[in-house]
Amino acid sequence: MDVIRIEHLHKTYRTGFRMRRQEVIKDLSLTVREGEIYGFIGPNGAGKTSTIKILVGLAHATSGTISLFGKKGPRPEQKALIGFLPERPYFYEYLTAREFLDFYGQLFGVPAPVRARRADKLLERVKLSAWRDTPLHKFSKGMLQRVGVAQALINDPKLVILDEPMSGLDPLGRMLIRDLIVGLKSQHKTVFFSSHILSDVELICDRVGILVDGRMRGEGTLDELLNNKTRFIEIVVRPPLEKLEALRSGLASLAMDVSVQGEERLLVRVGDAAQKRDVLNWLRDRDVDIESLIPRRESLEELFVDELSGGRGDAGVSPG
Amino acid sequence: MAPQRIKAIAANTFREAVRDKILYSLLFFALVMIGSSVLVAELTIGEFLKIVKDVGLGSISIFGVLIAVFVGIQLVTREIDRKTVYTVLSKPVHRWEFIVGKFLGLGSTLFVELSIMTAGLLILVGITGSEFAPALAGAVALIYLELLFLTAFSILFSTFSTPTLSALFTLSVYAIGHMSNDIYRFGQKADAEWIRVASRALYYLLPNLEYFNIKNEVVHDVDMLPGQIGYAVVYGLVYTAIVLFAAIVIFERRDFK
């Protein structure tokens, strides 16, 4: 089942005194399947947050349809199954962590004893048990983000939507959030999160959608998005110094590219399996040790930069 | 269930208000003002009790308005400014429930404030004067109605405007509301027909907050007709409901950017 299905979504804001039209989402379609981690990536101002706001009912679509759990939405009965963490969240800072979670539990109609039990469990899970009775204004940014994630889970949701959950966090904080997201998947929850930190997306997402200037520029698994792009394999050899030059000129005709690294290693790049076989056979015949062999696939970052530079004008003019 | 969610939002609003320092400073000055009415009365010849009541009720009214406007507006616009409203409205909460919850939360905050100030005044009257005055409670009840009315306006303005403008608008409603009688009276004395028509139209268009003002009657022990108070109650409740409805309509359509 598709947990989220967005079809031909458009969003136009009217801004300023003259109500100038500003189109932030242009014909966006995407689907998120049950149980997957979906990374919604794009540069700042691409329209990620606007899309998410429409998904959770904070803004209204100009046109297009949104289906959640197979039904047109967002409606309250669907929102009951969603956990949401907004971008750079601000919370009721005069509340303690427990009061805070209790309040949101009440909005979902969770009975009091269940609320208390769940709040304690969630605080433990985000490693904030020791601060359960501390008011939120004494929390650090990373702690707020974590209590925000706990808030998004208080209704035991089927779908968790996180807007830039890792932005502004230190490496440790990011790792914690990453682990939490992976943990949610293992509980068979669907996670939809936006990010511009690509390494985080690359590590944990099953599928990604790339949004640039309000348009989807690519959607699929990481393999689908990255595979058909040029890949190469790096072979590093460390021959005796006196053979270095001879090997280099010999390999030059077999490989894509050969270069000397650090004056004692040869870095050989081959483009496909046939080339790889030829190079390896050639090296074996000459009894040269191979130090390493690494397939280099294009990183998400490179793909992203490709998409960004591909026929696009300005970036970051609309509210993200 | 809607009642549970409204209750949660109202309770949270109340909790935010009572943990706010502005509230306590306003309350402190209100009690000082009420207390100081004794000094003013001492300096005047005769009518001691009347002056205590007069200054006391005046202070309750003015500080009540200040609390309703400033604390009220802050509690709504801050939710939007700080984006706390994002986490609430993304839950299975209808937007009208949020507005009604906010209104009830502010209403209960004002009720507690007014009760404390009234208790201060009653103690003062009890110490300095003679008998307990039930009419005082009646006057305060109508002040409370007026504050609820202003709270509805402050919520309405907060749904589409900035805190400063909202405060300005709400205070304008307060000022105009107490002047609409005068506009009518002065207008009817004009020679030009159109001024008389315009002033009459304005009188019916603008809210009339003088209905809630029975301070003079209470201070001077003038008998009031029950119909007069009944009319004020119905007028206040209906008008408040209409303003809240308008706030809900605007809030429902709003995009949170």
Coordinates of C-alpha atoms in Angstrom, one line a residue:
Chain A
M1 CA 0.0 0.0 0.0
D2 CA 1.1 3.5 -0.7
V3 CA 1.2 5.4 2.6
I4 CA 1.7 8.8 0.9
R5 CA 0.6 9.5 -2.7
I6 CA 1.0 13.0 -4.0
E7 CA -0.3 13.7 -7.5
H8 CA 0.3 16.9 -9.5
L9 CA 0.6 19.1 -6.5
H10 CA 0.8 22.8 -7.1
K11 CA 1.2 25.5 -4.5
T12 CA 1.2 29.2 -5.0
Y13 CA 1.6 31.7 -2.2
R14 CA 0.6 35.3 -2.5
T15 CA 3.2 37.4 -0.8
G16 CA 3.8 41.0 0.1
F17 CA 1.5 44.0 -0.1
R18 CA 0.8 43.5 -3.8
M19 CA 0.0 39.8 -3.3
R20 CA 2.6 38.8 -5.8
R21 CA 2.2 35.2 -6.9
Q22 CA 5.0 32.9 -6.0
E23 CA 4.8 29.3 -7.2
V24 CA 6.7 27.2 -4.7
I25 CA 5.6 23.7 -5.8
K26 CA 5.2 22.8 -9.5
D27 CA 3.4 19.6 -10.5
L28 CA 4.9 17.5 -7.8
S29 CA 4.0 13.8 -7.7
L30 CA 5.5 11.2 -5.4
T31 CA 4.7 8.0 -3.6
V32 CA 5.9 6.6 -0.3
R33 CA 5.4 2.9 0.2
E34 CA 4.6 1.2 3.5
G35 CA 7.5 0.4 5.7
E36 CA 10.2 2.3 3.8
I37 CA 12.4 5.2 4.7
Y38 CA 11.9 7.9 2.1
G39 CA 14.4 10.7 1.8
F40 CA 13.0 13.9 0.4
I41 CA 16.1 15.9 -0.6
G42 CA 16.7 19.2 -2.2
P43 CA 18.5 22.5 -1.7
N44 CA 17.2 25.1 0.7
G45 CA 14.2 26.8 -0.7
A46 CA 13.3 23.9 -3.1
G47 CA 9.8 23.6 -1.5
K48 CA 10.4 20.6 0.8
T49 CA 8.9 22.3 3.9
S50 CA 5.9 23.6 1.8
T51 CA 5.2 20.1 0.6
I52 CA 5.4 18.7 4.2
K53 CA 3.1 21.5 5.5
I54 CA 0.5 20.5 2.9
L55 CA 0.9 16.9 3.9
V56 CA 0.1 17.6 7.6
G57 CA -2.6 20.2 7.0
L58 CA -0.7 23.4 7.9
A59 CA -1.1 24.8 4.4
H60 CA -3.7 24.2 1.7
A61 CA -2.8 22.9 -1.8
T62 CA -3.5 25.2 -4.7
S63 CA -4.3 22.1 -6.9
G64 CA -3.5 18.4 -7.0
T65 CA -4.4 15.6 -4.7
I66 CA -2.9 14.1 -1.5
S67 CA -3.7 10.6 -0.4
L68 CA -2.7 9.3 2.9
F69 CA -3.1 5.6 3.8
G70 CA -5.1 5.2 0.5
K71 CA -7.7 8.0 1.2
K72 CA -7.8 11.6 0.2
G73 CA -6.5 13.8 2.9
P74 CA -5.2 15.1 5.2
R75 CA -8.1 14.5 7.5
P76 CA -8.1 14.3 11.3
E77 CA -8.5 10.5 11.2
Q78 CA -5.4 10.2 9.0
K79 CA -3.5 12.7 11.1
A80 CA -4.2 10.4 14.1
L81 CA -1.8 7.9 12.5
I82 CA 0.9 10.5 11.7
G83 CA 3.8 11.7 13.8
F84 CA 5.3 15.0 12.8
L85 CA 8.4 16.9 13.7
P86 CA 8.6 20.4 12.1
E87 CA 11.8 22.1 10.9
R88 CA 13.7 23.9 13.7
P89 CA 11.0 23.1 16.2
Y90 CA 10.0 25.5 18.9
F91 CA 8.1 24.1 21.8
Y92 CA 6.2 25.3 24.8
E93 CA 9.3 26.1 26.8
Y94 CA 7.6 26.6 30.1
L95 CA 6.6 22.9 30.1
T96 CA 8.7 20.1 31.4
A97 CA 9.6 17.2 29.1
R98 CA 6.9 15.0 30.6
E99 CA 4.2 17.7 30.6
F100 CA 5.1 18.4 27.1
L101 CA 4.6 14.8 25.9
D102 CA 1.5 14.5 28.0
F103 CA -0.1 17.5 26.3
Y104 CA 0.4 16.0 22.8
G105 CA -0.8 12.7 24.1
Q106 CA -4.0 14.4 25.1
L107 CA -4.5 15.9 21.7
F108 CA -4.4 12.4 20.3
G109 CA -6.9 11.2 22.9
V110 CA -4.4 8.7 24.4
P111 CA -5.7 7.6 27.9
A112 CA -3.8 9.0 30.8
P113 CA -2.1 5.9 32.1
V114 CA -1.0 5.0 28.6
R115 CA 0.3 8.5 28.1
A116 CA 2.4 8.4 31.2
R117 CA 3.9 5.0 30.3
R118 CA 4.6 6.0 26.8
A119 CA 6.2 9.3 27.7
D120 CA 8.6 7.6 30.1
K121 CA 9.5 5.0 27.5
L122 CA 10.0 7.6 24.8
L123 CA 12.2 9.8 27.0
E124 CA 14.3 6.8 27.7
R125 CA 14.5 6.0 24.0
V126 CA 15.8 9.5 23.2
K127 CA 18.1 9.5 26.2
L128 CA 16.4 12.2 28.1
S129 CA 15.1 10.3 31.2
A130 CA 17.3 12.3 33.5
W131 CA 15.7 15.6 32.3
R132 CA 12.1 14.5 32.4
D133 CA 11.1 17.2 34.9
T134 CA 13.3 20.0 33.5
P135 CA 11.5 22.8 31.7
L136 CA 12.3 22.8 28.0
H137 CA 13.8 26.3 28.0
K138 CA 16.8 24.7 29.7
F139 CA 17.3 22.2 26.9
S140 CA 20.1 22.4 24.3
K141 CA 19.3 22.3 20.6
G142 CA 20.0 18.6 20.3
M143 CA 17.9 17.8 23.3
L144 CA 15.0 19.8 21.9
Q145 CA 15.3 17.9 18.6
R146 CA 15.2 14.7 20.5
V147 CA 12.2 15.6 22.7
G148 CA 10.6 16.7 19.4
V149 CA 11.1 13.2 18.0
A150 CA 9.6 11.8 21.1
Q151 CA 6.6 14.1 20.6
A152 CA 6.2 12.8 17.1
L153 CA 6.0 9.2 18.4
I154 CA 3.6 9.8 21.3
N155 CA 0.6 8.4 19.3
D156 CA 2.5 5.3 18.2
P157 CA 2.1 6.5 14.6
K158 CA 2.2 4.4 11.4
L159 CA 3.8 7.2 9.4
V160 CA 6.5 9.5 10.8
I161 CA 7.2 12.8 8.9
L162 CA 10.3 14.6 9.9
D163 CA 11.3 18.0 8.4
E164 CA 15.1 18.4 8.4
P165 CA 15.5 16.3 11.6
M166 CA 19.3 16.5 11.5
S167 CA 20.0 20.1 10.6
G168 CA 22.0 22.0 13.1
L169 CA 22.9 19.0 15.1
D170 CA 26.5 17.9 16.1
P171 CA 27.7 14.5 14.7
L172 CA 26.7 12.7 17.8
G173 CA 23.2 14.2 17.7
R174 CA 22.9 13.3 14.1
M175 CA 23.9 9.8 14.7
L176 CA 21.2 9.5 17.5
I177 CA 18.5 10.7 15.2
R178 CA 19.7 8.4 12.4
D179 CA 19.6 5.4 14.7
L180 CA 16.1 6.4 15.8
I181 CA 14.9 6.5 12.2
V182 CA 16.4 3.2 11.4
G183 CA 14.8 1.9 14.6
L184 CA 11.4 3.1 13.4
K185 CA 11.8 1.1 10.2
S186 CA 12.5 -2.0 12.2
Q187 CA 9.2 -1.4 14.0
H188 CA 7.5 -1.5 10.5
K189 CA 6.8 2.2 10.5
T190 CA 7.0 4.3 7.4
V191 CA 9.4 7.3 7.6
F192 CA 9.3 10.3 5.3
F193 CA 12.0 12.9 6.0
S194 CA 13.5 15.8 4.3
S195 CA 17.1 16.8 4.4
H196 CA 19.8 18.6 2.6
I197 CA 22.5 16.6 4.4
L198 CA 23.1 14.0 1.7
S199 CA 25.3 11.6 3.6
D200 CA 22.5 11.0 6.1
V201 CA 20.1 10.2 3.4
E202 CA 22.5 8.0 1.6
L203 CA 23.1 5.9 4.7
I204 CA 19.6 5.1 5.7
C205 CA 17.0 5.7 2.9
D206 CA 15.3 3.0 0.9
R207 CA 14.1 5.5 -1.7
V208 CA 14.7 9.2 -2.4
G209 CA 13.0 12.0 -4.2
I210 CA 15.0 14.9 -5.4
L211 CA 13.2 18.2 -5.4
V212 CA 14.7 21.2 -7.1
D213 CA 12.9 24.6 -7.4
G214 CA 9.5 23.1 -6.7
R215 CA 9.8 20.2 -9.2
M216 CA 10.7 16.5 -8.7
R217 CA 13.9 15.9 -10.6
G218 CA 14.2 12.2 -9.8
E219 CA 12.6 9.5 -7.7
G220 CA 13.6 6.0 -7.0
T221 CA 15.9 3.7 -5.0
L222 CA 19.4 4.9 -4.6
D223 CA 20.5 2.1 -6.9
E224 CA 18.1 3.2 -9.6
L225 CA 19.2 6.8 -9.3
L226 CA 22.9 6.1 -9.1
N227 CA 23.4 2.9 -11.1
N228 CA 23.0 4.1 -14.6
K229 CA 25.4 6.9 -14.1
T230 CA 29.0 6.3 -14.9
R231 CA 30.9 4.2 -12.4
F232 CA 34.5 3.2 -12.3
I233 CA 36.7 1.0 -10.3
E234 CA 39.9 2.1 -8.6
I235 CA 42.7 -0.4 -8.3
V236 CA 45.7 0.6 -6.2
V237 CA 49.0 -1.3 -6.7
R238 CA 52.3 -0.9 -5.0
P239 CA 55.0 -2.3 -7.2
P240 CA 58.8 -2.2 -6.5
L241 CA 59.9 1.4 -7.1
E242 CA 62.1 0.5 -10.1
K243 CA 59.1 -1.1 -11.9
L244 CA 56.8 1.8 -11.3
E245 CA 57.4 3.7 -14.6
A246 CA 57.3 0.6 -16.8
L247 CA 54.0 -0.6 -15.2
R248 CA 52.5 2.9 -15.6
S249 CA 53.2 3.0 -19.4
G250 CA 52.1 -0.6 -19.8
L251 CA 48.7 -0.1 -18.0
A252 CA 48.0 3.2 -19.8
S253 CA 46.8 1.3 -22.8
L254 CA 44.5 -1.0 -20.8
A255 CA 42.9 1.3 -18.3
M256 CA 40.8 4.5 -18.3
D257 CA 43.4 6.4 -16.4
V258 CA 46.7 5.7 -14.5
S259 CA 48.4 8.0 -12.1
V260 CA 51.1 7.9 -9.5
Q261 CA 50.1 8.4 -6.0
G262 CA 52.5 9.5 -3.3
E263 CA 55.5 8.5 -5.5
E264 CA 55.2 4.8 -4.7
R265 CA 51.6 3.7 -5.6
L266 CA 49.8 3.5 -8.9
L267 CA 46.2 4.4 -9.0
V268 CA 44.5 2.6 -11.9
R269 CA 40.9 3.5 -12.9
V270 CA 38.9 1.1 -15.0
G271 CA 35.5 1.8 -16.5
D272 CA 33.9 -1.7 -16.8
A273 CA 34.3 -5.4 -15.9
A274 CA 36.2 -6.2 -19.1
Q275 CA 38.8 -3.6 -18.5
K276 CA 39.0 -4.7 -14.9
R277 CA 39.7 -8.3 -16.0
D278 CA 42.3 -7.3 -18.5
V279 CA 44.1 -5.1 -15.9
L280 CA 44.0 -7.8 -13.2
N281 CA 45.3 -10.5 -15.6
W282 CA 48.0 -8.2 -16.9
L283 CA 49.1 -7.4 -13.3
R284 CA 49.1 -11.1 -12.3
D285 CA 51.2 -12.0 -15.2
R286 CA 53.8 -9.6 -14.0
D287 CA 53.4 -10.8 -10.4
V288 CA 52.4 -7.4 -9.0
D289 CA 50.5 -7.2 -5.7
I290 CA 47.2 -5.4 -5.6
E291 CA 46.8 -3.3 -2.5
S292 CA 43.1 -2.5 -2.9
L293 CA 40.2 -2.6 -5.4
I294 CA 37.3 -0.2 -4.8
P295 CA 34.3 0.2 -7.0
R296 CA 33.5 3.9 -7.0
R297 CA 29.9 4.6 -7.7
E298 CA 28.6 8.1 -8.1
S299 CA 27.6 9.6 -4.8
L300 CA 24.3 11.1 -4.1
E301 CA 26.1 14.4 -3.7
E302 CA 27.4 14.2 -7.3
L303 CA 24.0 13.3 -8.6
F304 CA 22.6 16.1 -6.7
V305 CA 25.0 18.6 -8.1
D306 CA 24.3 17.3 -11.5
E307 CA 20.6 17.8 -11.0
L308 CA 21.2 21.3 -9.7
S309 CA 23.3 22.4 -12.6
G310 CA 21.0 20.8 -15.1
G311 CA 19.1 23.5 -16.9
R312 CA 18.2 25.5 -13.8
G313 CA 18.4 29.2 -13.1
D314 CA 18.3 30.6 -9.7
A315 CA 18.2 28.6 -6.4
G316 CA 16.7 29.3 -3.1
V317 CA 14.2 32.1 -3.8
S318 CA 11.1 30.5 -2.3
P319 CA 10.3 29.6 1.3
G320 CA 11.6 26.1 1.9
Chain B
M1 CA -13.0 13.7 21.0
A2 CA -13.3 17.4 20.6
P3 CA -14.0 18.3 24.2
Q4 CA -10.9 16.5 25.4
R5 CA -8.7 18.3 22.8
I6 CA -10.3 21.7 23.6
K7 CA -9.7 21.0 27.3
A8 CA -6.1 20.1 26.7
I9 CA -5.5 23.3 24.7
A10 CA -7.3 25.4 27.2
A11 CA -5.4 23.9 30.1
N12 CA -2.1 24.4 28.3
T13 CA -3.0 28.1 27.6
F14 CA -3.9 28.6 31.2
R15 CA -0.7 27.0 32.3
E16 CA 1.4 29.2 30.0
A17 CA -0.4 32.3 31.3
V18 CA 0.2 31.5 34.9
R19 CA 3.8 30.8 34.3
D20 CA 4.2 34.2 32.6
K21 CA 5.8 37.0 34.5
I22 CA 3.9 39.8 32.8
L23 CA 0.7 38.5 34.4
Y24 CA 2.1 38.8 37.9
S25 CA 3.5 42.3 37.4
L26 CA 0.1 43.5 36.1
L27 CA -1.7 41.7 39.0
F28 CA 0.7 43.3 41.5
F29 CA 0.1 46.8 40.2
A30 CA -3.7 46.2 40.1
L31 CA -3.6 45.2 43.8
V32 CA -1.5 48.2 44.7
M33 CA -3.9 50.5 42.8
I34 CA -6.9 49.0 44.7
G35 CA -5.1 49.4 48.0
S36 CA -4.2 53.0 47.2
S37 CA -7.9 53.8 46.8
V38 CA -7.8 54.1 50.6
L39 CA -5.3 56.9 50.4
V40 CA -7.3 58.7 47.8
A41 CA -10.4 58.3 50.0
E42 CA -8.5 59.6 53.0
L43 CA -7.7 62.8 51.2
T44 CA -11.3 63.5 50.2
I45 CA -14.0 64.8 52.4
G46 CA -16.9 62.4 53.0
E47 CA -18.1 59.6 50.7
F48 CA -15.2 57.4 51.9
L49 CA -16.7 54.1 50.9
K50 CA -17.9 55.4 47.5
I51 CA -14.4 56.4 46.5
V52 CA -12.8 53.1 47.6
K53 CA -15.4 51.3 45.5
D54 CA -15.0 53.7 42.6
V55 CA -11.2 53.5 42.4
G56 CA -11.3 49.8 43.1
L57 CA -13.7 48.9 40.3
G58 CA -11.9 51.3 37.9
S59 CA -8.6 49.5 38.7
I60 CA -10.1 46.1 38.2
S61 CA -11.5 47.2 34.9
I62 CA -8.4 48.8 33.5
F63 CA -5.9 46.1 34.6
G64 CA -8.4 43.5 33.4
V65 CA -8.3 45.1 30.0
L66 CA -4.5 45.3 30.0
I67 CA -4.2 41.6 30.9
A68 CA -6.8 40.6 28.4
V69 CA -5.1 42.5 25.6
F70 CA -1.4 41.9 26.3
V71 CA -1.4 38.4 27.7
G72 CA -4.2 37.3 25.4
I73 CA -2.5 38.5 22.2
Q74 CA 0.8 37.2 23.3
L75 CA -0.6 33.8 23.9
V76 CA -2.0 33.5 20.4
T77 CA 0.5 35.3 18.2
R78 CA 3.4 33.6 20.1
E79 CA 2.0 30.2 19.0
I80 CA 2.2 31.3 15.4
D81 CA 5.5 33.2 15.7
R82 CA 7.3 30.4 17.5
K83 CA 5.6 27.8 15.3
T84 CA 4.3 25.8 18.3
V85 CA 1.0 25.9 16.5
Y86 CA 2.6 23.6 13.8
T87 CA 2.9 20.7 16.2
V88 CA -0.6 21.2 17.5
L89 CA -2.4 21.6 14.2
S90 CA -0.6 18.7 12.6
K91 CA -2.3 16.5 15.2
P92 CA -5.9 15.4 14.7
V93 CA -7.0 18.8 16.0
H94 CA -9.5 20.9 14.0
R95 CA -8.6 24.5 13.7
W96 CA -11.8 25.7 15.4
E97 CA -10.9 23.6 18.4
F98 CA -7.6 25.4 18.7
I99 CA -9.4 28.8 18.7
V100 CA -12.1 27.7 21.1
G101 CA -9.4 26.1 23.4
K102 CA -7.4 29.3 23.4
F103 CA -10.5 31.4 24.2
L104 CA -11.5 29.2 27.1
G105 CA -7.9 29.1 28.4
L106 CA -7.7 32.8 28.4
G107 CA -11.2 33.1 29.8
S108 CA -10.2 30.9 32.8
T109 CA -7.0 32.9 33.3
L110 CA -9.0 36.2 33.4
F111 CA -11.5 34.6 35.7
V112 CA -8.8 33.8 38.2
E113 CA -7.2 37.3 37.8
L114 CA -10.5 39.0 38.3
S115 CA -11.3 36.8 41.3
I116 CA -8.0 37.8 43.0
M117 CA -8.6 41.5 42.3
T118 CA -12.2 41.4 43.5
A119 CA -11.2 39.5 46.6
G120 CA -8.7 42.4 47.3
L121 CA -11.4 45.0 46.8
L122 CA -13.9 43.1 49.0
I123 CA -11.4 42.7 51.8
L124 CA -10.7 46.5 51.6
V125 CA -14.4 47.3 51.6
G126 CA -15.0 44.9 54.4
I127 CA -12.2 46.5 56.5
T128 CA -13.0 50.1 55.8
G129 CA -16.7 50.1 55.1
S130 CA -19.6 48.4 56.7
E131 CA -21.7 45.8 54.9
F132 CA -20.7 43.3 52.2
A133 CA -21.8 44.6 48.8
P134 CA -23.2 42.0 46.4
A135 CA -23.7 44.7 43.8
L136 CA -19.9 44.9 43.6
A137 CA -19.8 41.3 42.4
G138 CA -22.4 42.1 39.8
A139 CA -20.3 45.0 38.5
V140 CA -17.3 42.7 38.3
A141 CA -19.3 40.0 36.5
L142 CA -20.1 42.5 33.8
I143 CA -16.5 43.6 33.6
Y144 CA -15.6 39.9 33.1
L145 CA -18.1 39.8 30.2
E146 CA -16.4 42.8 28.7
L147 CA -13.0 41.2 29.0
L148 CA -14.3 38.0 27.3
F149 CA -15.6 40.2 24.5
L150 CA -12.2 41.9 24.1
T151 CA -10.4 38.5 24.3
A152 CA -12.5 37.4 21.3
F153 CA -11.4 40.5 19.4
S154 CA -7.7 40.0 20.4
I155 CA -7.9 36.4 19.1
L156 CA -9.6 37.6 15.9
F157 CA -6.8 40.2 15.2
S158 CA -4.1 37.7 16.2
T159 CA -5.3 35.3 13.5
F160 CA -4.1 37.6 10.7
S161 CA -2.0 40.3 12.2
T162 CA 1.2 41.0 14.1
P163 CA 1.2 41.3 18.0
T164 CA 1.7 45.1 18.0
L165 CA -1.0 45.7 15.5
S166 CA -3.3 43.3 17.2
A167 CA -2.8 45.1 20.5
L168 CA -3.5 48.4 18.8
F169 CA -6.6 47.2 17.1
T170 CA -8.0 45.6 20.3
L171 CA -7.3 48.8 22.3
S172 CA -9.1 50.7 19.6
V173 CA -12.1 48.5 19.9
Y174 CA -12.1 49.1 23.6
A175 CA -11.8 52.9 23.1
I176 CA -14.5 53.1 20.4
G177 CA -16.7 50.7 22.3
H178 CA -16.9 53.2 25.2
M179 CA -17.4 56.1 22.8
S180 CA -20.2 54.8 20.6
N181 CA -22.9 56.3 22.9
D182 CA -21.2 59.7 22.7
I183 CA -20.9 59.4 18.9
Y184 CA -24.6 58.8 18.7
R185 CA -25.5 61.6 21.1
F186 CA -23.3 64.2 19.5
G187 CA -24.3 63.1 16.0
Q188 CA -28.0 63.6 16.8
K189 CA -27.4 67.2 17.7
A190 CA -25.9 68.0 14.3
D191 CA -27.9 70.1 11.8
A192 CA -27.0 68.2 8.7
E193 CA -29.3 65.2 8.1
W194 CA -26.5 63.0 6.8
I195 CA -24.4 63.4 10.0
R196 CA -27.4 62.2 12.0
V197 CA -27.9 59.2 9.7
A198 CA -24.2 58.4 9.7
S199 CA -23.8 58.6 13.5
R200 CA -26.9 56.4 13.9
A201 CA -25.4 53.8 11.5
L202 CA -22.1 53.9 13.3
Y203 CA -23.8 53.5 16.6
Y204 CA -25.4 50.3 15.5
L205 CA -22.3 49.0 13.7
L206 CA -19.8 49.6 16.4
P207 CA -19.8 47.5 19.6
N208 CA -21.2 49.3 22.6
L209 CA -19.1 48.5 25.7
E210 CA -21.0 50.9 27.9
Y211 CA -23.6 48.2 28.4
F212 CA -21.1 46.4 30.6
N213 CA -20.4 49.5 32.7
I214 CA -22.5 49.6 35.8
K215 CA -19.8 51.0 38.0
N216 CA -21.5 54.3 38.6
E217 CA -24.8 52.6 39.5
V218 CA -23.0 50.3 42.0
V219 CA -20.9 53.1 43.5
H220 CA -23.8 55.4 44.0
D221 CA -26.3 52.6 45.0
V222 CA -28.6 53.4 42.2
D223 CA -31.2 50.6 41.6
M224 CA -30.8 48.9 38.3
L225 CA -33.5 47.3 36.2
P226 CA -32.9 43.5 35.8
G227 CA -33.6 43.9 32.1
Q228 CA -30.6 46.2 31.8
I229 CA -28.2 43.6 33.1
G230 CA -29.9 40.8 31.2
Y231 CA -29.6 42.7 27.9
A232 CA -25.9 43.3 28.6
V233 CA -25.3 39.6 29.2
V234 CA -27.1 38.5 26.0
Y235 CA -25.5 41.3 24.0
G236 CA -22.0 40.3 25.3
L237 CA -22.4 36.6 24.7
V238 CA -23.9 36.9 21.2
Y239 CA -21.3 39.5 20.1
T240 CA -18.4 37.4 21.5
A241 CA -19.7 34.3 19.7
I242 CA -19.9 36.2 16.4
V243 CA -16.4 37.6 16.7
L244 CA -15.0 34.1 17.6
F245 CA -16.8 32.7 14.6
A246 CA -15.1 35.3 12.4
A247 CA -11.7 34.4 13.9
I248 CA -12.4 30.7 13.2
V249 CA -13.3 31.4 9.5
I250 CA -10.1 33.4 9.0
F251 CA -8.0 30.8 10.9
E252 CA -9.4 27.9 8.9
R253 CA -8.2 29.5 5.6
R254 CA -4.8 30.5 6.8
D255 CA -1.6 28.9 5.4
F256 CA 1.2 28.7 7.9
K257 CA 4.3 29.6 6.0

